[in-house]
CSV table of C-alpha atoms in Angstrom, one decimal:
chain,number,residue,atom,x,y,z
A,1,UNK,CA,-17.0,-12.0,11.5
A,2,UNK,CA,-18.1,-13.3,14.5
A,3,UNK,CA,-15.7,-16.0,14.2
A,4,UNK,CA,-12.9,-13.4,14.2
A,5,UNK,CA,-14.5,-11.7,17.1
A,6,UNK,CA,-15.2,-14.3,19.2
A,7,UNK,CA,-11.5,-15.6,18.0
A,8,UNK,CA,-9.9,-11.9,19.4
A,9,UNK,CA,-12.6,-12.7,22.4
A,10,UNK,CA,-10.3,-15.3,23.6
A,11,UNK,CA,-6.9,-14.0,22.8
A,12,UNK,CA,-8.3,-11.1,24.9
A,13,UNK,CA,-8.8,-13.6,27.6
A,14,UNK,CA,-6.5,-16.1,27.4
A,15,UNK,CA,-3.6,-12.6,27.1
A,16,UNK,CA,-6.0,-11.4,30.4
A,17,UNK,CA,-5.4,-14.3,32.0
A,18,UNK,CA,-1.8,-14.6,31.4
A,19,UNK,CA,-1.5,-11.7,32.9
A,20,UNK,CA,-3.6,-12.5,35.9
A,21,UNK,CA,-1.0,-15.4,35.9
A,22,UNK,CA,1.9,-13.2,35.9
A,23,UNK,CA,0.5,-10.7,38.5
A,24,UNK,CA,-0.1,-13.4,41.1
A,25,UNK,CA,3.1,-15.6,41.1
A,26,UNK,CA,4.7,-12.3,41.8
A,27,UNK,CA,3.2,-10.9,44.5
A,28,UNK,CA,2.9,-14.8,45.9
A,29,UNK,CA,7.2,-14.4,45.0
A,30,UNK,CA,7.3,-10.9,47.0
A,31,UNK,CA,5.2,-12.3,49.7
A,32,UNK,CA,7.5,-14.9,50.3
A,33,UNK,CA,10.6,-13.3,49.9
A,34,UNK,CA,8.7,-10.7,52.3
A,35,UNK,CA,8.7,-13.5,54.7
A,36,UNK,CA,12.3,-14.5,54.5
A,37,UNK,CA,13.0,-11.3,55.0
A,38,UNK,CA,10.8,-9.7,58.7
A,39,UNK,CA,12.2,-13.6,59.9
A,40,UNK,CA,16.1,-12.7,59.1
A,41,UNK,CA,15.3,-9.0,60.2
A,42,UNK,CA,13.3,-11.2,63.5
A,43,UNK,CA,16.6,-13.8,64.2
A,44,UNK,CA,18.7,-10.7,63.9
A,45,UNK,CA,17.1,-9.0,66.5
A,46,UNK,CA,17.3,-11.1,68.7
A,47,UNK,CA,20.7,-11.5,68.4
A,48,UNK,CA,21.2,-7.9,69.7
A,49,UNK,CA,18.7,-8.1,71.9
A,50,UNK,CA,20.5,-11.0,73.3
A,51,UNK,CA,24.2,-9.3,73.2
A,52,UNK,CA,22.7,-6.3,74.7
A,53,UNK,CA,21.2,-7.4,77.5
A,54,UNK,CA,24.3,-10.5,77.8
A,55,UNK,CA,26.4,-6.8,78.7
A,56,UNK,CA,23.9,-5.5,80.6
A,57,UNK,CA,24.0,-8.6,82.7
A,58,UNK,CA,28.2,-8.5,82.8
A,59,UNK,CA,27.6,-4.4,83.5
A,60,UNK,CA,25.6,-4.9,87.0
A,61,UNK,CA,27.6,-8.2,87.8
A,62,UNK,CA,30.6,-6.1,88.2
A,63,UNK,CA,29.1,-2.7,89.5
A,64,UNK,CA,27.8,-5.8,92.5
A,65,UNK,CA,32.0,-6.7,92.6
A,66,UNK,CA,33.3,-3.4,92.6
A,67,UNK,CA,31.3,-2.1,95.0
A,68,UNK,CA,32.3,-5.9,97.7
A,69,UNK,CA,35.3,-4.5,97.1
A,70,UNK,CA,35.0,-1.2,98.4
A,71,UNK,CA,33.6,-2.3,101.3
A,72,UNK,CA,36.5,-5.1,101.4
A,73,UNK,CA,38.3,-2.2,101.9
A,74,UNK,CA,36.6,-0.2,103.9
A,75,UNK,CA,36.8,-3.2,106.7
A,76,UNK,CA,41.0,-4.1,105.5
A,77,UNK,CA,41.2,0.1,106.2
A,78,UNK,CA,39.2,0.3,109.8
A,79,UNK,CA,41.5,-3.1,110.7
A,80,UNK,CA,44.5,-1.2,109.8
A,81,UNK,CA,46.8,-1.2,112.6
A,82,UNK,CA,49.2,2.2,111.8
A,83,UNK,CA,48.4,4.9,108.7
A,84,UNK,CA,51.2,2.6,106.6
A,85,UNK,CA,49.5,-0.1,106.8
A,86,UNK,CA,46.4,1.9,105.9
A,87,UNK,CA,48.1,3.7,103.1
A,88,UNK,CA,49.8,0.0,101.7
A,89,UNK,CA,46.3,-1.4,101.9
A,90,UNK,CA,44.3,1.5,100.8
A,91,UNK,CA,47.6,1.2,97.3
A,92,UNK,CA,46.5,-2.9,97.0
A,93,UNK,CA,43.4,-1.5,96.9
A,94,UNK,CA,43.6,0.7,93.9
A,95,UNK,CA,46.0,-1.4,91.9
A,96,UNK,CA,44.1,-4.7,92.5
A,97,UNK,CA,40.5,-2.8,91.5
A,98,UNK,CA,42.8,-1.5,88.8
A,99,UNK,CA,43.5,-4.3,87.1
A,100,UNK,CA,39.7,-6.0,88.1
A,101,UNK,CA,37.7,-3.0,86.1
A,102,UNK,CA,40.6,-2.9,82.8
A,103,UNK,CA,39.7,-6.9,82.5
A,104,UNK,CA,36.2,-6.6,83.4
A,105,UNK,CA,36.3,-3.8,80.4
A,106,UNK,CA,38.8,-5.7,77.7
A,107,UNK,CA,35.1,-8.3,79.0
A,108,UNK,CA,32.2,-6.0,78.0
A,109,UNK,CA,34.6,-4.8,74.6
A,110,UNK,CA,34.4,-8.6,73.1
A,111,UNK,CA,30.8,-8.7,73.7
A,112,UNK,CA,30.6,-5.7,72.1
A,113,UNK,CA,32.5,-6.2,68.9
A,114,UNK,CA,31.8,-9.9,69.1
A,115,UNK,CA,29.5,-10.5,66.2
A,116,UNK,CA,25.5,-11.9,67.3
A,117,UNK,CA,25.5,-15.0,66.0
A,118,UNK,CA,22.0,-15.8,63.9
A,119,UNK,CA,20.1,-18.8,63.8
A,120,UNK,CA,18.2,-18.6,61.7
A,121,UNK,CA,16.2,-22.2,62.2
A,122,UNK,CA,15.1,-21.1,65.7
A,123,UNK,CA,11.9,-18.3,67.3
């Protein structure tokens, strides 16, 4: 009977060891997948940040260009010889600025809709 108890005890140990090994393996796989997910998420966040940063830099550059254009308009208006020339200068300025602003909006729009480039090999 003692031998039977020892045999059952050994089987229980083997089952417990098998269960423990499977649990360790499952946790190890879970941790590995969790790490991969964090890496993909980090890469996605970096790509999104990069696009947002690029859009912000473009917006600032566009704003600076538009302010410069305003000062250039003021200079040209001051140099105009008569009200008719002032009207022509102002009309040309508005046309140029509308074209520039359309191009600026298109450029910002293309950045906003561009899929982020994610390089999972970089940190």
